[in-house]
mmCIF file of C-alpha atoms in Angstrom:
data_model
loop_
_atom_site.group_PDB
_atom_site.id
_atom_site.type_symbol
_atom_site.label_atom_id
_atom_site.label_comp_id
_atom_site.label_asym_id
_atom_site.label_seq_id
_atom_site.Cartn_x
_atom_site.Cartn_y
_atom_site.Cartn_z
ATOM 1 C CA MET F 1 107.265 90.501 -23.041
ATOM 2 C CA SER F 2 106.956 86.714 -23.335
ATOM 3 C CA LEU F 3 109.311 84.734 -25.526
ATOM 4 C CA VAL F 4 106.530 83.648 -27.809
ATOM 5 C CA LYS F 5 105.918 87.279 -28.773
ATOM 6 C CA LEU F 6 109.506 87.987 -29.742
ATOM 7 C CA THR F 7 110.159 88.352 -33.435
ATOM 8 C CA ALA F 8 112.788 86.215 -35.126
ATOM 9 C CA SER F 9 115.188 89.160 -35.276
ATOM 10 C CA ALA F 10 114.617 89.933 -31.598
ATOM 11 C CA LEU F 11 115.310 86.306 -30.719
ATOM 12 C CA ALA F 12 118.523 86.461 -32.719
ATOM 13 C CA ILE F 13 119.626 89.623 -30.917
ATOM 14 C CA ALA F 14 118.679 88.115 -27.570
ATOM 15 C CA ALA F 15 120.723 85.008 -28.325
ATOM 16 C CA VAL F 16 123.733 87.009 -29.402
ATOM 17 C CA SER F 17 123.310 89.331 -26.446
ATOM 18 C CA ALA F 18 123.261 86.461 -23.992
ATOM 19 C CA THR F 19 126.523 85.228 -25.440
ATOM 20 C CA ALA F 20 127.951 88.735 -25.202
ATOM 21 C CA ALA F 21 127.054 88.963 -21.531
ATOM 22 C CA ALA F 22 128.749 85.658 -20.843
ATOM 23 C CA ALA F 23 131.812 86.597 -22.868
ATOM 24 C CA ARG F 24 132.769 89.914 -21.251
ATOM 25 C CA ASP F 25 131.700 92.385 -18.621
ATOM 26 C CA ASN F 26 133.522 95.540 -19.697
ATOM 27 C CA VAL F 27 132.538 98.244 -22.151
ATOM 28 C CA GLN F 28 134.685 98.269 -25.303
ATOM 29 C CA ILE F 29 135.274 101.465 -27.275
ATOM 30 C CA ALA F 30 137.310 102.352 -30.384
ATOM 31 C CA GLY F 31 137.652 105.166 -32.886
ATOM 32 C CA SER F 32 138.722 108.787 -33.093
ATOM 33 C CA SER F 33 142.161 109.753 -31.800
ATOM 34 C CA THR F 34 140.700 113.211 -31.106
ATOM 35 C CA VAL F 35 138.016 111.804 -28.805
ATOM 36 C CA LEU F 36 140.449 109.244 -27.318
ATOM 37 C CA PRO F 37 141.824 111.439 -24.492
ATOM 38 C CA TYR F 38 138.348 112.535 -23.447
ATOM 39 C CA ALA F 39 137.020 108.985 -23.481
ATOM 40 C CA SER F 40 140.091 107.775 -21.563
ATOM 41 C CA ILE F 41 139.573 110.405 -18.845
ATOM 42 C CA VAL F 42 135.917 109.432 -18.489
ATOM 43 C CA ALA F 43 136.687 105.694 -18.544
ATOM 44 C CA GLU F 44 139.221 106.030 -15.740
ATOM 45 C CA ALA F 45 136.865 108.146 -13.624
ATOM 46 C CA PHE F 46 134.015 105.726 -14.332
ATOM 47 C CA GLY F 47 136.102 102.759 -13.145
ATOM 48 C CA GLU F 48 137.005 104.622 -9.971
ATOM 49 C CA ASN F 49 133.468 105.735 -9.122
ATOM 50 C CA PHE F 50 131.230 102.849 -10.212
ATOM 51 C CA ASP F 51 131.050 99.143 -9.478
ATOM 52 C CA PHE F 52 131.805 98.327 -13.099
ATOM 53 C CA PRO F 53 135.133 97.455 -14.749
ATOM 54 C CA THR F 54 136.985 100.348 -16.370
ATOM 55 C CA PRO F 55 135.977 100.522 -20.054
ATOM 56 C CA VAL F 56 138.627 99.616 -22.623
ATOM 57 C CA VAL F 57 139.295 102.551 -24.984
ATOM 58 C CA GLU F 58 141.228 102.113 -28.232
ATOM 59 C CA SER F 59 142.125 104.598 -30.953
ATOM 60 C CA GLY F 60 142.525 103.965 -34.700
ATOM 61 C CA GLY F 61 140.575 106.840 -36.252
ATOM 62 C CA SER F 62 136.900 107.676 -36.708
ATOM 63 C CA SER F 63 136.443 105.647 -39.889
ATOM 64 C CA ALA F 64 138.198 102.602 -38.451
ATOM 65 C CA GLY F 65 136.173 102.786 -35.259
ATOM 66 C CA LEU F 66 132.868 103.064 -37.094
ATOM 67 C CA LYS F 67 133.849 100.184 -39.353
ATOM 68 C CA ARG F 68 134.393 97.993 -36.300
ATOM 69 C CA PHE F 69 131.168 99.298 -34.762
ATOM 70 C CA CYS F 70 129.243 98.262 -37.868
ATOM 71 C CA GLU F 71 130.564 94.699 -37.948
ATOM 72 C CA GLY F 72 127.524 93.429 -36.087
ATOM 73 C CA VAL F 73 126.013 92.757 -32.660
ATOM 74 C CA GLY F 74 127.619 90.492 -30.086
ATOM 75 C CA GLU F 75 130.607 89.797 -27.877
ATOM 76 C CA ASN F 76 133.139 90.143 -30.685
ATOM 77 C CA THR F 77 132.019 93.664 -31.594
ATOM 78 C CA ILE F 78 132.619 96.974 -29.829
ATOM 79 C CA ASP F 79 129.887 98.775 -27.931
ATOM 80 C CA ILE F 80 130.824 102.385 -28.693
ATOM 81 C CA ALA F 81 132.535 104.143 -31.608
ATOM 82 C CA ASN F 82 134.175 107.512 -31.007
ATOM 83 C CA ALA F 83 134.117 109.936 -33.945
ATOM 84 C CA SER F 84 135.337 113.441 -34.691
ATOM 85 C CA ARG F 85 132.732 113.755 -37.445
ATOM 86 C CA GLY F 86 129.177 112.568 -37.925
ATOM 87 C CA ILE F 87 128.441 109.026 -39.051
ATOM 88 C CA LYS F 88 127.881 108.815 -42.812
ATOM 89 C CA ASP F 89 124.852 107.402 -44.601
ATOM 90 C CA LYS F 90 126.982 104.658 -46.122
ATOM 91 C CA GLU F 91 128.182 103.675 -42.641
ATOM 92 C CA ILE F 92 124.618 103.576 -41.330
ATOM 93 C CA LYS F 93 123.770 101.315 -44.274
ATOM 94 C CA ALA F 94 126.741 99.051 -43.543
ATOM 95 C CA CYS F 95 125.643 98.853 -39.913
ATOM 96 C CA ALA F 96 122.095 97.940 -40.888
ATOM 97 C CA GLU F 97 123.305 95.238 -43.266
ATOM 98 C CA ALA F 98 125.246 93.688 -40.376
ATOM 99 C CA GLY F 99 122.294 93.868 -37.979
ATOM 100 C CA VAL F 100 123.206 97.091 -36.189
ATOM 101 C CA THR F 101 119.919 98.896 -36.707
ATOM 102 C CA ASP F 102 119.495 100.947 -33.527
ATOM 103 C CA ILE F 103 122.259 103.514 -33.067
ATOM 104 C CA ILE F 104 122.329 106.218 -30.409
ATOM 105 C CA GLU F 105 124.264 109.337 -31.455
ATOM 106 C CA VAL F 106 125.815 111.283 -28.581
ATOM 107 C CA ARG F 107 127.400 114.697 -29.166
ATOM 108 C CA ILE F 108 129.863 115.396 -26.371
ATOM 109 C CA GLY F 109 130.971 118.921 -27.316
ATOM 110 C CA TYR F 110 133.177 120.756 -29.783
ATOM 111 C CA ASP F 111 136.842 120.889 -30.711
ATOM 112 C CA GLY F 112 138.975 122.887 -33.127
ATOM 113 C CA ILE F 113 141.509 121.808 -35.733
ATOM 114 C CA VAL F 114 144.726 123.743 -35.301
ATOM 115 C CA PHE F 115 147.920 124.159 -37.297
ATOM 116 C CA ALA F 116 151.166 124.250 -35.362
ATOM 117 C CA SER F 117 154.928 124.213 -35.831
ATOM 118 C CA GLN F 118 157.971 123.827 -33.591
ATOM 119 C CA THR F 119 158.201 126.404 -30.819
ATOM 120 C CA ASP F 120 161.532 127.518 -32.338
ATOM 121 C CA GLY F 121 160.336 127.077 -35.916
ATOM 122 C CA PRO F 122 158.706 129.494 -38.377
ATOM 123 C CA ALA F 123 155.640 131.450 -37.253
ATOM 124 C CA PHE F 124 152.485 131.099 -39.335
ATOM 125 C CA THR F 125 150.517 134.163 -38.266
ATOM 126 C CA ALA F 126 148.691 134.902 -41.511
ATOM 127 C CA LEU F 127 147.254 131.552 -42.619
ATOM 128 C CA GLU F 128 144.085 131.430 -44.696
ATOM 129 C CA PRO F 129 142.352 128.386 -46.205
ATOM 130 C CA ALA F 130 143.707 129.520 -49.593
ATOM 131 C CA ASP F 131 147.256 129.171 -48.256
ATOM 132 C CA LEU F 132 146.762 125.575 -47.141
ATOM 133 C CA PHE F 133 145.168 124.776 -50.493
ATOM 134 C CA ASN F 134 148.036 126.376 -52.446
ATOM 135 C CA ALA F 135 150.616 124.635 -50.283
ATOM 136 C CA LEU F 136 149.167 121.149 -50.199
ATOM 137 C CA SER F 137 146.727 120.485 -53.042
ATOM 138 C CA ASP F 138 147.915 118.415 -55.975
ATOM 139 C CA LYS F 139 146.391 120.831 -58.528
ATOM 140 C CA VAL F 140 146.319 124.627 -58.120
ATOM 141 C CA LEU F 141 145.393 127.686 -60.144
ATOM 142 C CA VAL F 142 148.365 129.614 -61.581
ATOM 143 C CA ASP F 143 147.885 132.435 -64.113
ATOM 144 C CA GLY F 144 144.360 131.275 -64.861
ATOM 145 C CA GLU F 145 145.349 127.652 -65.529
ATOM 146 C CA ILE F 146 144.956 124.508 -63.415
ATOM 147 C CA VAL F 147 148.437 123.014 -63.115
ATOM 148 C CA ASP F 148 150.422 120.548 -61.046
ATOM 149 C CA ASN F 149 151.373 122.286 -57.809
ATOM 150 C CA PRO F 150 154.649 124.162 -58.500
ATOM 151 C CA TYR F 151 155.138 125.723 -55.070
ATOM 152 C CA ASN F 152 158.127 124.892 -52.890
ATOM 153 C CA GLN F 153 157.903 127.599 -50.230
ATOM 154 C CA TRP F 154 155.006 129.267 -48.412
ATOM 155 C CA ALA F 155 156.112 132.779 -49.315
ATOM 156 C CA GLU F 156 155.780 132.031 -53.046
ATOM 157 C CA PHE F 157 152.006 132.537 -52.882
ATOM 158 C CA ASN F 158 151.722 134.688 -49.733
ATOM 159 C CA ALA F 159 154.518 137.118 -48.893
ATOM 160 C CA GLU F 160 153.273 137.298 -45.285
ATOM 161 C CA LEU F 161 154.148 133.635 -44.749
ATOM 162 C CA PRO F 162 157.653 132.318 -43.985
ATOM 163 C CA ALA F 163 160.092 131.793 -46.845
ATOM 164 C CA VAL F 164 160.692 128.181 -45.802
ATOM 165 C CA ASP F 165 160.150 124.887 -47.574
ATOM 166 C CA ILE F 166 156.631 123.483 -47.476
ATOM 167 C CA ILE F 167 156.301 120.337 -45.382
ATOM 168 C CA ALA F 168 153.031 119.471 -43.658
ATOM 169 C CA PHE F 169 151.672 116.440 -41.841
ATOM 170 C CA PRO F 170 147.907 116.060 -42.320
ATOM 171 C CA PRO F 171 146.106 113.150 -40.644
ATOM 172 C CA GLY F 172 145.533 110.085 -42.822
ATOM 173 C CA THR F 173 142.247 109.386 -44.543
ATOM 174 C CA LYS F 174 140.912 107.107 -41.789
ATOM 175 C CA HIS F 175 140.798 110.019 -39.364
ATOM 176 C CA GLY F 176 137.772 112.258 -38.915
ATOM 177 C CA THR F 177 140.143 115.196 -38.563
ATOM 178 C CA ARG F 178 141.206 114.664 -42.179
ATOM 179 C CA GLU F 179 137.659 114.945 -43.462
ATOM 180 C CA VAL F 180 136.992 118.151 -41.544
ATOM 181 C CA PHE F 181 140.340 119.521 -42.750
ATOM 182 C CA GLU F 182 139.375 118.759 -46.342
ATOM 183 C CA GLU F 183 135.890 120.262 -46.087
ATOM 184 C CA LYS F 184 136.547 123.313 -43.910
ATOM 185 C CA VAL F 185 140.027 124.250 -45.097
ATOM 186 C CA ILE F 186 141.192 122.734 -48.392
ATOM 187 C CA LEU F 187 137.854 122.872 -50.219
ATOM 188 C CA ILE F 188 137.174 126.405 -49.013
ATOM 189 C CA GLY F 189 140.686 127.406 -50.080
ATOM 190 C CA CYS F 190 140.070 125.884 -53.494
ATOM 191 C CA GLU F 191 136.973 128.040 -53.861
ATOM 192 C CA GLU F 192 138.688 131.172 -52.531
ATOM 193 C CA THR F 193 141.547 130.920 -55.045
ATOM 194 C CA GLY F 194 139.152 130.408 -57.967
ATOM 195 C CA ALA F 195 140.524 126.940 -58.661
ATOM 196 C CA TYR F 196 137.178 125.211 -58.105
ATOM 197 C CA GLU F 197 135.406 127.531 -60.543
ATOM 198 C CA ALA F 198 138.191 127.038 -63.092
ATOM 199 C CA MET F 199 137.931 123.242 -62.785
ATOM 200 C CA VAL F 200 134.194 123.307 -63.411
ATOM 201 C CA ALA F 201 134.608 125.781 -66.275
ATOM 202 C CA GLY F 202 137.189 123.421 -67.751
ATOM 203 C CA GLY F 203 134.646 120.606 -68.002
ATOM 204 C CA MET F 204 134.785 118.844 -64.627
ATOM 205 C CA SER F 205 131.592 117.920 -62.846
ATOM 206 C CA GLU F 206 131.093 119.578 -59.462
ATOM 207 C CA ASP F 207 131.818 116.279 -57.687
ATOM 208 C CA ASP F 208 134.998 115.708 -59.689
ATOM 209 C CA ALA F 209 136.119 119.276 -59.038
ATOM 210 C CA GLU F 210 135.636 118.801 -55.292
ATOM 211 C CA GLY F 211 137.627 115.586 -55.481
ATOM 212 C CA ALA F 212 140.425 117.333 -57.352
ATOM 213 C CA CYS F 213 140.443 120.172 -54.821
ATOM 214 C CA ILE F 214 140.995 117.894 -51.822
ATOM 215 C CA SER F 215 143.481 115.587 -53.535
ATOM 216 C CA LEU F 216 146.770 116.388 -51.810
ATOM 217 C CA ARG F 217 150.156 116.452 -53.501
ATOM 218 C CA THR F 218 152.315 113.322 -53.405
ATOM 219 C CA ASP F 219 155.771 114.840 -53.847
ATOM 220 C CA GLY F 220 156.716 114.612 -50.175
ATOM 221 C CA LYS F 221 155.440 118.034 -49.118
ATOM 222 C CA ALA F 222 152.170 116.666 -47.697
ATOM 223 C CA VAL F 223 152.829 113.536 -45.665
ATOM 224 C CA ASP F 224 149.801 111.640 -44.359
ATOM 225 C CA ILE F 225 150.024 110.516 -40.733
ATOM 226 C CA ASP F 226 148.049 107.336 -40.125
ATOM 227 C CA GLY F 227 148.870 107.181 -36.411
ATOM 228 C CA ASP F 228 147.667 109.506 -33.693
ATOM 229 C CA TYR F 229 148.797 113.041 -32.854
ATOM 230 C CA THR F 230 151.887 111.796 -31.028
ATOM 231 C CA GLU F 231 153.238 110.579 -34.375
ATOM 232 C CA THR F 232 152.529 113.989 -35.908
ATOM 233 C CA LEU F 233 154.360 115.623 -33.012
ATOM 234 C CA ALA F 234 157.350 113.354 -33.591
ATOM 235 C CA ARG F 235 157.443 114.432 -37.255
ATOM 236 C CA ILE F 236 157.383 118.080 -36.194
ATOM 237 C CA ASP F 237 160.246 117.418 -33.782
ATOM 238 C CA ALA F 238 162.282 116.018 -36.663
ATOM 239 C CA ASN F 239 161.352 118.723 -39.187
ATOM 240 C CA PRO F 240 162.145 122.323 -38.126
ATOM 241 C CA ASN F 241 159.900 123.784 -40.856
ATOM 242 C CA GLY F 242 157.103 121.258 -40.497
ATOM 243 C CA VAL F 243 153.456 122.157 -39.924
ATOM 244 C CA GLY F 244 151.251 119.649 -38.135
ATOM 245 C CA ILE F 245 147.487 119.400 -37.941
ATOM 246 C CA PHE F 246 146.117 118.659 -34.468
ATOM 247 C CA GLY F 247 143.027 118.836 -32.325
ATOM 248 C CA LEU F 248 142.982 121.856 -30.023
ATOM 249 C CA ALA F 249 143.177 119.764 -26.859
ATOM 250 C CA PHE F 250 146.358 118.010 -28.007
ATOM 251 C CA TYR F 251 147.979 121.335 -28.841
ATOM 252 C CA GLU F 252 146.975 122.858 -25.497
ATOM 253 C CA ASN F 253 148.651 119.966 -23.723
ATOM 254 C CA ASN F 254 151.847 120.398 -25.747
ATOM 255 C CA THR F 255 152.362 124.145 -25.788
ATOM 256 C CA ASP F 256 155.934 123.592 -24.609
ATOM 257 C CA LYS F 257 156.652 121.855 -27.928
ATOM 258 C CA LEU F 258 154.333 123.573 -30.402
ATOM 259 C CA LYS F 259 153.586 127.081 -31.689
ATOM 260 C CA VAL F 260 150.044 127.519 -32.969
ATOM 261 C CA ALA F 261 149.105 129.301 -36.188
ATOM 262 C CA THR F 262 146.244 131.720 -36.604
ATOM 263 C CA MET F 263 143.516 130.938 -39.116
ATOM 264 C CA SER F 264 141.888 133.904 -40.845
ATOM 265 C CA GLY F 265 143.409 136.099 -38.163
ATOM 266 C CA VAL F 266 141.914 134.179 -35.228
ATOM 267 C CA VAL F 267 143.911 132.361 -32.561
ATOM 268 C CA PRO F 268 142.321 128.977 -31.784
ATOM 269 C CA SER F 269 141.121 128.620 -28.202
ATOM 270 C CA THR F 270 138.175 127.209 -26.315
ATOM 271 C CA GLU F 271 136.787 130.755 -26.197
ATOM 272 C CA SER F 272 137.118 131.470 -29.932
ATOM 273 C CA ILE F 273 135.571 128.093 -30.727
ATOM 274 C CA ALA F 274 132.708 128.559 -28.267
ATOM 275 C CA THR F 275 131.835 131.920 -29.821
ATOM 276 C CA GLY F 276 132.129 130.550 -33.367
ATOM 277 C CA GLU F 277 134.881 133.049 -34.190
ATOM 278 C CA TYR F 278 137.483 130.390 -34.983
ATOM 279 C CA PRO F 279 136.520 128.995 -38.408
ATOM 280 C CA VAL F 280 137.824 125.423 -38.172
ATOM 281 C CA SER F 281 135.828 123.719 -35.440
ATOM 282 C CA ARG F 282 133.717 120.570 -35.379
ATOM 283 C CA PRO F 283 131.385 118.616 -33.086
ATOM 284 C CA LEU F 284 132.649 115.422 -31.453
ATOM 285 C CA PHE F 285 130.534 112.298 -31.034
ATOM 286 C CA PHE F 286 130.303 108.786 -29.799
ATOM 287 C CA TYR F 287 127.852 106.189 -31.076
ATOM 288 C CA ILE F 288 126.249 103.501 -28.902
ATOM 289 C CA LYS F 289 124.981 100.126 -30.043
ATOM 290 C CA LYS F 290 121.553 100.054 -28.365
ATOM 291 C CA ALA F 291 121.332 96.263 -28.644
ATOM 292 C CA HIS F 292 124.205 96.061 -26.133
ATOM 293 C CA ILE F 293 122.490 98.210 -23.491
ATOM 294 C CA GLY F 294 121.336 95.967 -20.660
ATOM 295 C CA VAL F 295 123.665 93.254 -21.908
ATOM 296 C CA ILE F 296 127.110 94.746 -21.455
ATOM 297 C CA PRO F 297 127.285 95.829 -17.796
ATOM 298 C CA GLY F 298 127.728 99.550 -17.302
ATOM 299 C CA LEU F 299 127.225 100.605 -20.923
ATOM 300 C CA LYS F 300 124.327 102.997 -20.353
ATOM 301 C CA GLU F 301 125.762 104.131 -17.053
ATOM 302 C CA PHE F 302 129.036 105.023 -18.785
ATOM 303 C CA ALA F 303 127.238 106.996 -21.509
ATOM 304 C CA SER F 304 125.196 108.921 -18.937
ATOM 305 C CA PHE F 305 128.302 109.609 -16.873
ATOM 306 C CA PHE F 306 130.180 110.866 -19.939
ATOM 307 C CA VAL F 307 127.622 113.594 -20.697
ATOM 308 C CA ALA F 308 126.866 114.557 -17.099
ATOM 309 C CA ASP F 309 127.324 118.229 -16.222
ATOM 310 C CA GLU F 310 130.083 117.287 -13.800
ATOM 311 C CA ILE F 311 132.072 115.661 -16.632
ATOM 312 C CA ALA F 312 131.213 117.308 -19.971
ATOM 313 C CA GLY F 313 129.926 120.624 -18.623
ATOM 314 C CA SER F 314 131.809 123.890 -18.824
ATOM 315 C CA ASP F 315 133.385 123.354 -15.389
ATOM 316 C CA GLY F 316 134.139 119.657 -15.830
ATOM 317 C CA PRO F 317 137.457 117.879 -16.402
ATOM 318 C CA LEU F 318 136.904 117.565 -20.149
ATOM 319 C CA ALA F 319 136.629 121.338 -20.496
ATOM 320 C CA ALA F 320 139.889 121.652 -18.576
ATOM 321 C CA TYR F 321 141.449 119.367 -21.178
ATOM 322 C CA GLY F 322 140.181 121.463 -24.105
ATOM 323 C CA LEU F 323 136.649 120.274 -24.892
ATOM 324 C CA VAL F 324 134.251 123.104 -25.654
ATOM 325 C CA SER F 325 131.075 122.313 -23.756
ATOM 326 C CA ASP F 326 127.950 121.761 -25.839
ATOM 327 C CA PRO F 327 125.310 124.438 -25.154
ATOM 328 C CA GLU F 328 122.682 121.742 -25.802
ATOM 329 C CA LEU F 329 124.195 119.250 -23.353
ATOM 330 C CA ALA F 330 120.951 118.943 -21.390
ATOM 331 C CA ALA F 331 119.129 117.715 -24.489
ATOM 332 C CA THR F 332 121.871 115.151 -25.053
ATOM 333 C CA GLN F 333 121.534 113.933 -21.467
ATOM 334 C CA THR F 334 117.791 113.477 -21.951
ATOM 335 C CA ALA F 335 118.303 111.601 -25.216
ATOM 336 C CA VAL F 336 120.811 109.231 -23.619
ATOM 337 C CA GLU F 337 118.489 108.476 -20.716
ATOM 338 C CA ALA F 338 115.628 107.835 -23.155
ATOM 339 C CA GLU F 339 117.902 105.717 -25.400
ATOM 340 C CA ASP F 340 116.748 107.715 -28.413
ATOM 341 C CA VAL F 341 118.121 106.229 -31.613
ATOM 342 C CA MET F 342 118.965 107.882 -34.893
ATOM 343 C CA GLY F 343 115.998 108.184 -37.217
ATOM 344 C CA GLY F 344 113.572 108.273 -34.285
ATOM 345 C CA MET F 345 112.999 104.550 -34.295
#
């Protein structure tokens, strides 16, 4: 294509891209702490096996990573955002407003959210979503009324749970794990206990009732963790009765320190997630800024390497670390090679 045929926007991207190429030659990635270990493994292997610099991988949470991703196009913006949940419409809009209009979504596989305590601490072998809701939500249903959460111990609402003080460490709101925890555990528990129905019957809109369901208590029994899973682990170490919320891979690499809980009678594992038996699982993603492909050296090559059978397949190193291989991985590989963007543009 000749320069005279480029649109004004294409010229702007080309100008920014040229600056980006001059400014740096390594792929820059940020986002989900759940995806972080996988991306770090791939980045190290990529640096060892290709004639490109090792990509720089930072954490910070899915929301924080996508916010940085959507800041614009150019050398001062990241190339890839890791996420443990899908990008939201409002984030796509924010990207578009900043000139990031072509986004490639890459699903790398699946992971589970697990609940774990100290190896020598209480055993949670009968957890249900209703229990997490009753333990951690700010408002609960007691004797047919929505009230401020009165519970101090797990056994108060489920005699099969330990008679120990409630203290849990959910991930902070910038983490994708938090959103999946809210949607697949707390909100479901709210519905199972009848609290959601009671809120709506009491005059709340459905949206307000959902918001009330996932609003966690602020009396010190639910303590948000804004850092990564290592901070959650440190809190568990310091709290004998504490329950942490982790990705499966992190738990599997810390079984000497943590004791996992069952959820709805199912033990979390790569097998129970792959079969769909374990109820709290989610897909993991990374998002590529297409405008940076061909500008930042190694960007497309890194993405292709990440989803190769030898890396993300069922016998690859990511599976050994806890990633559940995507049964549709071949389709993802094809989409990456074709540089297919969201929305089919």
